[in-house]
Amino acid sequence: MVGAYFAIAGASGTHASAAELTLCWAAWDPANALVELSKDFEAKSGNTMKFEFVPWPNFADRMLNELNSGGKLCDLMIGDSQWIGGAAENGQYIKLNDFFDKEGIKMDDFIPATVIGYAEWPKNSPNYWALPAFGDVVGWTYRKDWFSRPELQAEFKQKYGRDLAVPKTFAELKDIAEFFQKRQVDGKTVYGAAIYTERGSEGITMGVMDVLYSYGFEYGNPKKAYELDGFVNSADAVKGLEFYKALYDCCTPPGHSDAYMSEDIDAYKSGQVALQMNFAFTWPGIHADANVGGDKSGYFPNPAGPTGVQFAQLGGQGISVVAASDKQKEALDYIKWFAQPEIQKKWWALGGYSALRSVVEDPSFATSQPYAQTFLDSMAIVKDFWAEPSYASLLQASQKRFHDYVVANQGTAKDALDGLSEDWKDIFEDEGKY
């Protein structure tokens, strides 16, 4: 248990001897904000922070290899939400329940979806392996300045019988994407939407699931674990996958067949597209961008499906203490420091997405940034991919099935989802789930 590994320093934050801690995460803008934030921890604790940041396409392979090999590179890991099951069952993260109890850190103080998504294993049980560190969710960015042009508003209303405005449904979103596809704006050819299509890591799965949830896809029978047929490949799920392919075929920019976060950002910031699917972490950078920032861009949550159901793909991560570390005491000091409300407020101010309810439920939060309300609305409708120990195999299967259908034009949506259901059943059968 955790209790054997720590003795939190007193209020002064001093240590008999300073330690050098290494925190491992992905290489992206929030990581740079965390480096800045962590200077406060260094000053108060006397410890030194090192950081190992790996680009997203290589992050999972690099860090899961580190965990699986029992490597000592990382003392603290901000690992993806899907890793929790494997890291818990394989003894790669230390369990934090005793530590949380001793330090008065309450999971009720965090956004419920982030506790389930980032901290719990098994899901919906009070067993915690991480502290929610970075709330994230797939949402949308749009060219607010293009939407507001009178001539475009008039043309759109004549064609579709409604205002050119933030879409409430996926059908409305596709209309907007089609409207802008290959349109001339300021003498430049623009396109409808940048969406996720990447094959190598997790991109197309994050994009497809973002749509399928709102069409009625379920990971299985809520009443019988690992019963997949009729849920993964339901008629509604098939319609959702057909929609995603139709959106890809009609309305993406040229060469967008292997695109994930950075490619969508590039397409949007360069002025190629009217709409961008991407995680909320991109919004501060968009708001600050010289070309598309300020009042030129707006933000909206994932739209609803045909029946009014509305969900969004959860992103984000929790922060864990790596079991192989010989500096667990100091690593727990870091988590205690990071969990403080005043530090979480600074985290949001620097560009991190705090999951602490006292931060996001503060009356001033919703108006603190142009995208803050969209973040709140999006985090209220999240679902997540499998967090099973076999997550990597489950993900490889969905990446192949979705990319083969959506991008490579192989088979039908029903073929893809029937095949995916069989793939997943085979994985669970190998694990002894049946």
GROMACS .gro file of C-alpha atoms in nm:
model
  434
    1MET     CA    1   0.000   0.000   0.000
    2VAL     CA    2   0.098   0.360  -0.049
    3GLY     CA    3   0.132   0.433   0.319
    4ALA     CA    4   0.470   0.261   0.334
    5TYR     CA    5   0.620   0.497   0.082
    6PHE     CA    6   0.557   0.849   0.199
    7ALA     CA    7   0.593   1.097   0.478
    8ILE     CA    8   0.475   1.431   0.349
    9ALA     CA    9   0.696   1.725   0.443
   10GLY     CA   10   0.575   1.987   0.684
   11ALA     CA   11   0.422   2.320   0.598
   12SER     CA   12   0.759   2.467   0.515
   13GLY     CA   13   0.795   2.219   0.228
   14THR     CA   14   1.159   2.156   0.319
   15HIS     CA   15   1.335   1.822   0.279
   16ALA     CA   16   1.641   1.682   0.448
   17SER     CA   17   1.786   1.629   0.103
   18ALA     CA   18   1.657   1.755  -0.229
   19ALA     CA   19   1.547   1.508  -0.495
   20GLU     CA   20   1.535   1.532  -0.873
   21LEU     CA   21   1.198   1.416  -1.002
   22THR     CA   22   1.119   1.331  -1.362
   23LEU     CA   23   0.764   1.386  -1.486
   24CYS     CA   24   0.668   1.214  -1.812
   25TRP     CA   25   0.397   1.346  -2.043
   26ALA     CA   26   0.324   1.427  -2.405
   27ALA     CA   27   0.500   1.712  -2.586
   28TRP     CA   28   0.232   1.978  -2.638
   29ASP     CA   29   0.140   2.328  -2.521
   30PRO     CA   30  -0.007   2.219  -2.183
   31ALA     CA   31   0.325   2.051  -2.097
   32ASN     CA   32   0.502   2.384  -2.141
   33ALA     CA   33   0.248   2.542  -1.907
   34LEU     CA   34   0.317   2.270  -1.650
   35VAL     CA   35   0.691   2.344  -1.660
   36GLU     CA   36   0.612   2.703  -1.570
   37LEU     CA   37   0.364   2.604  -1.299
   38SER     CA   38   0.610   2.357  -1.145
   39LYS     CA   39   0.858   2.633  -1.063
   40ASP     CA   40   0.636   2.700  -0.761
   41PHE     CA   41   0.680   2.340  -0.644
   42GLU     CA   42   1.056   2.360  -0.686
   43ALA     CA   43   1.073   2.681  -0.484
   44LYS     CA   44   0.858   2.546  -0.201
   45SER     CA   45   0.995   2.192  -0.182
   46GLY     CA   46   1.360   2.231  -0.270
   47ASN     CA   47   1.322   1.949  -0.520
   48THR     CA   48   1.417   1.981  -0.885
   49MET     CA   49   1.181   1.890  -1.167
   50LYS     CA   50   1.292   1.729  -1.491
   51PHE     CA   51   1.052   1.660  -1.775
   52GLU     CA   52   1.039   1.392  -2.041
   53PHE     CA   53   0.794   1.502  -2.309
   54VAL     CA   54   0.726   1.279  -2.610
   55PRO     CA   55   0.529   1.384  -2.922
   56TRP     CA   56   0.176   1.245  -2.926
   57PRO     CA   57   0.221   1.001  -3.217
   58ASN     CA   58   0.500   0.828  -3.022
   59PHE     CA   59   0.379   0.894  -2.667
   60ALA     CA   60   0.190   0.571  -2.603
   61ASP     CA   61   0.456   0.340  -2.747
   62ARG     CA   62   0.737   0.516  -2.563
   63MET     CA   63   0.571   0.541  -2.223
   64LEU     CA   64   0.390   0.208  -2.222
   65ASN     CA   65   0.723   0.045  -2.303
   66GLU     CA   66   0.872   0.231  -2.007
   67LEU     CA   67   0.596   0.109  -1.774
   68ASN     CA   68   0.595  -0.246  -1.905
   69SER     CA   69   0.972  -0.279  -1.868
   70GLY     CA   70   0.973  -0.146  -1.510
   71GLY     CA   71   1.199   0.140  -1.616
   72LYS     CA   72   1.298   0.413  -1.371
   73LEU     CA   73   1.292   0.710  -1.609
   74CYS     CA   74   0.960   0.845  -1.479
   75ASP     CA   75   0.873   0.921  -1.117
   76LEU     CA   76   0.545   1.084  -1.216
   77MET     CA   77   0.341   0.989  -1.520
   78ILE     CA   78   0.061   1.188  -1.679
   79GLY     CA   79  -0.065   0.891  -1.873
   80ASP     CA   80  -0.362   0.859  -2.104
   81SER     CA   81  -0.698   0.771  -1.952
   82GLN     CA   82  -0.707   0.437  -2.134
   83TRP     CA   83  -0.391   0.318  -1.956
   84ILE     CA   84  -0.546   0.307  -1.608
   85GLY     CA   85  -0.673  -0.051  -1.626
   86GLY     CA   86  -0.345  -0.201  -1.739
   87ALA     CA   87  -0.131   0.015  -1.510
   88ALA     CA   88  -0.344  -0.077  -1.209
   89GLU     CA   89  -0.368  -0.450  -1.277
   90ASN     CA   90   0.000  -0.479  -1.370
   91GLY     CA   91   0.122  -0.289  -1.064
   92GLN     CA   92   0.274  -0.002  -1.265
   93TYR     CA   93   0.104   0.282  -1.074
   94ILE     CA   94   0.075   0.296  -0.697
   95LYS     CA   95  -0.273   0.305  -0.549
   96LEU     CA   96  -0.348   0.647  -0.402
   97ASN     CA   97  -0.642   0.582  -0.169
   98ASP     CA   98  -0.444   0.588   0.157
   99PHE     CA   99  -0.253   0.895   0.045
  100PHE     CA  100  -0.572   1.080  -0.051
  101ASP     CA  101  -0.732   0.991   0.282
  102LYS     CA  102  -0.428   1.107   0.482
  103GLU     CA  103  -0.399   1.437   0.297
  104GLY     CA  104  -0.771   1.513   0.279
  105ILE     CA  105  -0.778   1.499  -0.101
  106LYS     CA  106  -1.136   1.414  -0.199
  107MET     CA  107  -1.234   1.284  -0.540
  108ASP     CA  108  -1.575   1.448  -0.493
  109ASP     CA  109  -1.389   1.777  -0.539
  110PHE     CA  110  -1.314   1.694  -0.903
  111ILE     CA  111  -1.538   1.683  -1.212
  112PRO     CA  112  -1.706   1.340  -1.187
  113ALA     CA  113  -1.629   1.240  -1.546
  114THR     CA  114  -1.258   1.302  -1.490
  115VAL     CA  115  -1.255   1.088  -1.177
  116ILE     CA  116  -1.413   0.796  -1.364
  117GLY     CA  117  -1.206   0.855  -1.675
  118TYR     CA  118  -0.864   0.934  -1.532
  119ALA     CA  119  -0.845   0.790  -1.181
  120GLU     CA  120  -1.065   0.484  -1.124
  121TRP     CA  121  -1.002   0.118  -1.185
  122PRO     CA  122  -1.222  -0.077  -1.194
  123LYS     CA  123  -1.449   0.192  -1.334
  124ASN     CA  124  -1.718   0.321  -1.099
  125SER     CA  125  -1.534   0.184  -0.797
  126PRO     CA  126  -1.357   0.390  -0.525
  127ASN     CA  127  -1.010   0.266  -0.624
  128TYR     CA  128  -0.786   0.550  -0.734
  129TRP     CA  129  -0.460   0.529  -0.931
  130ALA     CA  130  -0.428   0.891  -1.040
  131LEU     CA  131  -0.530   1.246  -0.958
  132PRO     CA  132  -0.726   1.417  -1.240
  133ALA     CA  133  -0.465   1.642  -1.397
  134PHE     CA  134  -0.584   1.773  -1.732
  135GLY     CA  135  -0.947   1.780  -1.837
  136ASP     CA  136  -0.992   1.750  -2.212
  137VAL     CA  137  -1.266   1.666  -2.459
  138VAL     CA  138  -1.325   1.677  -2.833
  139GLY     CA  139  -1.511   1.987  -2.947
  140TRP     CA  140  -1.521   2.219  -3.243
  141THR     CA  141  -1.371   2.548  -3.356
  142TYR     CA  142  -1.532   2.759  -3.628
  143ARG     CA  143  -1.454   3.070  -3.830
  144LYS     CA  144  -1.685   3.311  -3.653
  145ASP     CA  145  -1.576   3.591  -3.885
  146TRP     CA  146  -1.680   3.393  -4.195
  147PHE     CA  147  -2.012   3.297  -4.039
  148SER     CA  148  -2.091   3.664  -3.972
  149ARG     CA  149  -2.047   3.789  -4.331
  150PRO     CA  150  -2.382   3.921  -4.460
  151GLU     CA  151  -2.340   3.781  -4.811
  152LEU     CA  152  -2.262   3.432  -4.680
  153GLN     CA  153  -2.546   3.450  -4.428
  154ALA     CA  154  -2.791   3.544  -4.703
  155GLU     CA  155  -2.673   3.269  -4.938
  156PHE     CA  156  -2.680   3.006  -4.667
  157LYS     CA  157  -3.030   3.102  -4.552
  158GLN     CA  158  -3.161   3.092  -4.907
  159LYS     CA  159  -3.015   2.744  -4.958
  160TYR     CA  160  -3.091   2.580  -4.622
  161GLY     CA  161  -3.377   2.788  -4.480
  162ARG     CA  162  -3.198   2.868  -4.155
  163ASP     CA  163  -2.929   3.101  -4.027
  164LEU     CA  164  -2.559   3.028  -4.073
  165ALA     CA  165  -2.490   2.963  -3.705
  166VAL     CA  166  -2.337   2.715  -3.464
  167PRO     CA  167  -2.479   2.371  -3.554
  168LYS     CA  168  -2.696   2.195  -3.301
  169THR     CA  169  -2.691   1.862  -3.483
  170PHE     CA  170  -2.443   1.670  -3.695
  171ALA     CA  171  -2.675   1.709  -3.994
  172GLU     CA  172  -2.650   2.086  -3.956
  173LEU     CA  173  -2.271   2.061  -3.921
  174LYS     CA  174  -2.247   1.870  -4.249
  175ASP     CA  175  -2.459   2.133  -4.425
  176ILE     CA  176  -2.216   2.402  -4.308
  177ALA     CA  177  -1.913   2.198  -4.415
  178GLU     CA  178  -2.067   2.141  -4.760
  179PHE     CA  179  -2.150   2.510  -4.789
  180PHE     CA  180  -1.786   2.609  -4.738
  181GLN     CA  181  -1.626   2.323  -4.933
  182LYS     CA  182  -1.418   2.469  -5.221
  183ARG     CA  183  -1.569   2.812  -5.163
  184GLN     CA  184  -1.372   3.126  -5.243
  185VAL     CA  185  -1.317   3.339  -4.933
  186ASP     CA  186  -1.099   3.649  -4.972
  187GLY     CA  187  -0.970   3.512  -5.301
  188LYS     CA  188  -0.861   3.181  -5.151
  189THR     CA  189  -1.018   2.836  -5.193
  190VAL     CA  190  -1.132   2.706  -4.855
  191TYR     CA  191  -1.280   2.375  -4.735
  192GLY     CA  192  -1.544   2.252  -4.494
  193ALA     CA  193  -1.399   2.062  -4.200
  194ALA     CA  194  -1.076   1.923  -4.062
  195ILE     CA  195  -1.157   1.593  -3.887
  196TYR     CA  196  -0.953   1.305  -3.748
  197THR     CA  197  -0.841   1.037  -3.995
  198GLU     CA  198  -0.498   0.930  -3.860
  199ARG     CA  199  -0.423   0.557  -3.878
  200GLY     CA  200  -0.104   0.498  -3.678
  201SER     CA  201  -0.198   0.578  -3.318
  202GLU     CA  202  -0.554   0.664  -3.210
  203GLY     CA  203  -0.669   0.951  -3.429
  204ILE     CA  204  -0.948   0.810  -3.643
  205THR     CA  205  -1.091   0.620  -3.345
  206MET     CA  206  -1.115   0.940  -3.142
  207GLY     CA  207  -1.290   1.109  -3.433
  208VAL     CA  208  -1.527   0.831  -3.527
  209MET     CA  209  -1.628   0.761  -3.167
  210ASP     CA  210  -1.695   1.132  -3.120
  211VAL     CA  211  -1.975   1.092  -3.375
  212LEU     CA  212  -2.087   0.736  -3.300
  213TYR     CA  213  -2.174   0.810  -2.936
  214SER     CA  214  -2.436   1.064  -3.044
  215TYR     CA  215  -2.579   0.819  -3.296
  216GLY     CA  216  -2.643   0.552  -3.033
  217PHE     CA  217  -2.327   0.338  -3.032
  218GLU     CA  218  -2.267   0.144  -2.710
  219TYR     CA  219  -1.958  -0.051  -2.608
  220GLY     CA  220  -2.176  -0.337  -2.492
  221ASN     CA  221  -2.490  -0.445  -2.316
  222PRO     CA  222  -2.525  -0.235  -1.999
  223LYS     CA  223  -2.680  -0.538  -1.831
  224LYS     CA  224  -2.420  -0.795  -1.935
  225ALA     CA  225  -2.051  -0.715  -1.946
  226TYR     CA  226  -1.866  -0.785  -2.272
  227GLU     CA  227  -2.181  -0.865  -2.470
  228LEU     CA  228  -2.102  -0.664  -2.781
  229ASP     CA  229  -2.322  -0.780  -3.068
  230GLY     CA  230  -2.616  -0.551  -3.131
  231PHE     CA  231  -2.446  -0.265  -2.947
  232VAL     CA  232  -2.110  -0.206  -3.115
  233ASN     CA  233  -2.269  -0.286  -3.452
  234SER     CA  234  -2.622  -0.159  -3.395
  235ALA     CA  235  -2.816  -0.006  -3.683
  236ASP     CA  236  -2.773   0.338  -3.526
  237ALA     CA  237  -2.397   0.288  -3.492
  238VAL     CA  238  -2.383   0.193  -3.861
  239LYS     CA  239  -2.559   0.519  -3.951
  240GLY     CA  240  -2.307   0.710  -3.743
  241LEU     CA  241  -2.010   0.553  -3.920
  242GLU     CA  242  -2.175   0.619  -4.257
  243PHE     CA  243  -2.211   0.983  -4.156
  244TYR     CA  244  -1.843   1.011  -4.063
  245LYS     CA  245  -1.737   0.874  -4.400
  246ALA     CA  246  -1.980   1.107  -4.580
  247LEU     CA  247  -1.830   1.402  -4.394
  248TYR     CA  248  -1.480   1.288  -4.486
  249ASP     CA  249  -1.573   1.236  -4.851
  250CYS     CA  250  -1.758   1.562  -4.899
  251CYS     CA  251  -1.589   1.820  -4.693
  252THR     CA  252  -1.227   1.773  -4.588
  253PRO     CA  253  -0.928   1.959  -4.732
  254PRO     CA  254  -0.697   1.791  -4.986
  255GLY     CA  255  -0.454   1.537  -4.845
  256HIS     CA  256  -0.641   1.499  -4.516
  257SER     CA  257  -0.628   1.117  -4.513
  258ASP     CA  258  -0.395   1.073  -4.213
  259ALA     CA  259  -0.473   1.369  -3.991
  260TYR     CA  260  -0.487   1.405  -3.616
  261MET     CA  261  -0.446   1.691  -3.371
  262SER     CA  262  -0.154   1.878  -3.528
  263GLU     CA  263  -0.278   1.840  -3.886
  264ASP     CA  264  -0.620   1.976  -3.790
  265ILE     CA  265  -0.459   2.267  -3.608
  266ASP     CA  266  -0.246   2.344  -3.913
  267ALA     CA  267  -0.544   2.328  -4.149
  268TYR     CA  268  -0.743   2.564  -3.928
  269LYS     CA  269  -0.472   2.814  -3.842
  270SER     CA  270  -0.367   2.842  -4.207
  271GLY     CA  271  -0.720   2.944  -4.301
  272GLN     CA  272  -0.804   2.633  -4.502
  273VAL     CA  273  -1.121   2.525  -4.320
  274ALA     CA  274  -1.436   2.668  -4.169
  275LEU     CA  275  -1.464   2.399  -3.900
  276GLN     CA  276  -1.212   2.204  -3.698
  277MET     CA  277  -1.266   1.894  -3.485
  278ASN     CA  278  -1.010   1.889  -3.206
  279PHE     CA  279  -0.948   1.852  -2.835
  280ALA     CA  280  -1.008   2.149  -2.611
  281PHE     CA  281  -0.637   2.185  -2.538
  282THR     CA  282  -0.606   2.356  -2.879
  283TRP     CA  283  -0.838   2.643  -2.793
  284PRO     CA  284  -0.598   2.870  -2.600
  285GLY     CA  285  -0.350   2.853  -2.888
  286ILE     CA  286  -0.621   2.929  -3.142
  287HIS     CA  287  -0.747   3.224  -2.940
  288ALA     CA  288  -0.395   3.367  -2.928
  289ASP     CA  289  -0.314   3.302  -3.294
  290ALA     CA  290  -0.236   3.603  -3.511
  291ASN     CA  291  -0.432   3.470  -3.811
  292VAL     CA  292  -0.746   3.314  -3.661
  293GLY     CA  293  -0.746   3.428  -3.299
  294GLY     CA  294  -0.955   3.670  -3.098
  295ASP     CA  295  -1.302   3.736  -3.241
  296LYS     CA  296  -1.225   3.550  -3.563
  297SER     CA  297  -1.292   3.212  -3.400
  298GLY     CA  298  -1.565   3.059  -3.190
  299TYR     CA  299  -1.608   2.729  -3.007
  300PHE     CA  300  -1.896   2.484  -2.967
  301PRO     CA  301  -1.958   2.142  -2.811
  302ASN     CA  302  -2.000   1.825  -3.011
  303PRO     CA  303  -2.345   1.838  -3.177
  304ALA     CA  304  -2.634   1.600  -3.120
  305GLY     CA  305  -2.718   1.297  -3.330
  306PRO     CA  306  -3.044   1.232  -3.518
  307THR     CA  307  -3.245   1.149  -3.204
  308GLY     CA  308  -3.114   1.435  -2.993
  309VAL     CA  309  -2.858   1.223  -2.805
  310GLN     CA  310  -2.541   1.425  -2.745
  311PHE     CA  311  -2.206   1.296  -2.625
  312ALA     CA  312  -1.840   1.384  -2.681
  313GLN     CA  313  -1.515   1.188  -2.674
  314LEU     CA  314  -1.327   1.234  -2.349
  315GLY     CA  315  -0.960   1.324  -2.367
  316GLY     CA  316  -0.731   1.427  -2.087
  317GLN     CA  317  -0.519   1.252  -1.831
  318GLY     CA  318  -0.453   1.187  -1.465
  319ILE     CA  319  -0.121   1.213  -1.286
  320SER     CA  320   0.015   0.898  -1.123
  321VAL     CA  321   0.315   0.788  -0.919
  322VAL     CA  322   0.513   0.522  -1.103
  323ALA     CA  323   0.559   0.209  -0.892
  324ALA     CA  324   0.915   0.154  -1.017
  325SER     CA  325   1.025   0.497  -0.889
  326ASP     CA  326   1.253   0.511  -0.586
  327LYS     CA  327   1.135   0.867  -0.518
  328GLN     CA  328   0.772   0.795  -0.439
  329LYS     CA  329   0.770   1.017  -0.129
  330GLU     CA  330   0.873   1.323  -0.329
  331ALA     CA  331   0.642   1.229  -0.615
  332LEU     CA  332   0.351   1.222  -0.373
  333ASP     CA  333   0.463   1.563  -0.243
  334TYR     CA  334   0.419   1.687  -0.600
  335ILE     CA  335   0.067   1.549  -0.627
  336LYS     CA  336  -0.025   1.703  -0.291
  337TRP     CA  337   0.107   2.039  -0.413
  338PHE     CA  338  -0.067   2.009  -0.752
  339ALA     CA  339  -0.406   1.930  -0.591
  340GLN     CA  340  -0.420   2.260  -0.402
  341PRO     CA  341  -0.700   2.492  -0.518
  342GLU     CA  342  -0.466   2.791  -0.557
  343ILE     CA  343  -0.232   2.586  -0.777
  344GLN     CA  344  -0.526   2.461  -0.983
  345LYS     CA  345  -0.636   2.820  -1.041
  346LYS     CA  346  -0.288   2.904  -1.167
  347TRP     CA  347  -0.299   2.592  -1.386
  348TRP     CA  348  -0.611   2.721  -1.562
  349ALA     CA  349  -0.464   3.071  -1.596
  350LEU     CA  350  -0.150   2.931  -1.762
  351GLY     CA  351  -0.347   2.729  -2.018
  352GLY     CA  352  -0.400   2.400  -1.834
  353TYR     CA  353  -0.752   2.259  -1.803
  354SER     CA  354  -0.815   2.210  -1.435
  355ALA     CA  355  -1.056   1.934  -1.333
  356LEU     CA  356  -1.108   2.078  -0.984
  357ARG     CA  357  -1.471   2.172  -0.931
  358SER     CA  358  -1.391   2.480  -0.720
  359VAL     CA  359  -1.210   2.619  -1.025
  360VAL     CA  360  -1.456   2.530  -1.300
  361GLU     CA  361  -1.767   2.598  -1.091
  362ASP     CA  362  -1.649   2.940  -0.982
  363PRO     CA  363  -1.901   3.197  -1.114
  364SER     CA  364  -1.622   3.379  -1.297
  365PHE     CA  365  -1.495   3.070  -1.481
  366ALA     CA  366  -1.747   3.059  -1.766
  367THR     CA  367  -1.652   3.409  -1.881
  368SER     CA  368  -1.282   3.386  -1.801
  369GLN     CA  369  -1.200   3.280  -2.160
  370PRO     CA  370  -1.410   3.270  -2.480
  371TYR     CA  371  -1.393   2.889  -2.476
  372ALA     CA  372  -1.453   2.831  -2.103
  373GLN     CA  373  -1.830   2.777  -2.131
  374THR     CA  374  -1.782   2.538  -2.422
  375PHE     CA  375  -1.536   2.342  -2.210
  376LEU     CA  376  -1.794   2.313  -1.930
  377ASP     CA  377  -2.071   2.213  -2.169
  378SER     CA  378  -1.847   1.955  -2.335
  379MET     CA  379  -1.721   1.796  -2.013
  380ALA     CA  380  -2.084   1.742  -1.912
  381ILE     CA  381  -2.147   1.505  -2.208
  382VAL     CA  382  -1.832   1.291  -2.223
  383LYS     CA  383  -1.783   0.922  -2.294
  384ASP     CA  384  -1.452   0.737  -2.321
  385PHE     CA  385  -1.294   0.450  -2.508
  386TRP     CA  386  -1.214   0.117  -2.340
  387ALA     CA  387  -0.977   0.142  -2.041
  388GLU     CA  388  -0.928  -0.235  -2.025
  389PRO     CA  389  -0.576  -0.376  -1.978
  390SER     CA  390  -0.609  -0.489  -2.342
  391TYR     CA  391  -0.677  -0.128  -2.449
  392ALA     CA  392  -0.390  -0.124  -2.703
  393SER     CA  393  -0.520  -0.430  -2.888
  394LEU     CA  394  -0.877  -0.296  -2.880
  395LEU     CA  395  -0.752   0.034  -3.023
  396GLN     CA  396  -0.546  -0.129  -3.299
  397ALA     CA  397  -0.858  -0.310  -3.412
  398SER     CA  398  -1.073   0.002  -3.428
  399GLN     CA  399  -0.799   0.202  -3.601
  400LYS     CA  400  -0.778  -0.056  -3.880
  401ARG     CA  401  -1.152  -0.110  -3.921
  402PHE     CA  402  -1.237   0.261  -3.925
  403HIS     CA  403  -0.953   0.369  -4.151
  404ASP     CA  404  -1.014   0.088  -4.398
  405TYR     CA  405  -1.377   0.195  -4.435
  406VAL     CA  406  -1.367   0.573  -4.401
  407VAL     CA  407  -1.046   0.652  -4.587
  408ALA     CA  408  -0.960   0.342  -4.793
  409ASN     CA  409  -1.318   0.279  -4.914
  410GLN     CA  410  -1.314  -0.088  -4.816
  411GLY     CA  411  -1.651  -0.254  -4.757
  412THR     CA  412  -1.952  -0.103  -4.583
  413ALA     CA  413  -2.004   0.058  -4.244
  414LYS     CA  414  -2.188  -0.254  -4.133
  415ASP     CA  415  -1.897  -0.470  -4.245
  416ALA     CA  416  -1.658  -0.252  -4.045
  417LEU     CA  417  -1.862  -0.263  -3.724
  418ASP     CA  418  -1.946  -0.633  -3.756
  419GLY     CA  419  -1.576  -0.700  -3.798
  420LEU     CA  420  -1.487  -0.474  -3.506
  421SER     CA  421  -1.733  -0.654  -3.279
  422GLU     CA  422  -1.569  -0.985  -3.373
  423ASP     CA  423  -1.219  -0.842  -3.321
  424TRP     CA  424  -1.308  -0.717  -2.976
  425LYS     CA  425  -1.479  -1.042  -2.877
  426ASP     CA  426  -1.168  -1.236  -2.980
  427ILE     CA  427  -0.953  -1.008  -2.761
  428PHE     CA  428  -1.181  -1.050  -2.461
  429GLU     CA  429  -1.202  -1.424  -2.519
  430ASP     CA  430  -0.820  -1.443  -2.513
  431GLU     CA  431  -0.832  -1.257  -2.182
  432GLY     CA  432  -1.076  -1.505  -2.034
  433LYS     CA  433  -1.365  -1.262  -2.014
  434TYR     CA  434  -1.609  -1.522  -2.147
   0.00000   0.00000   0.00000
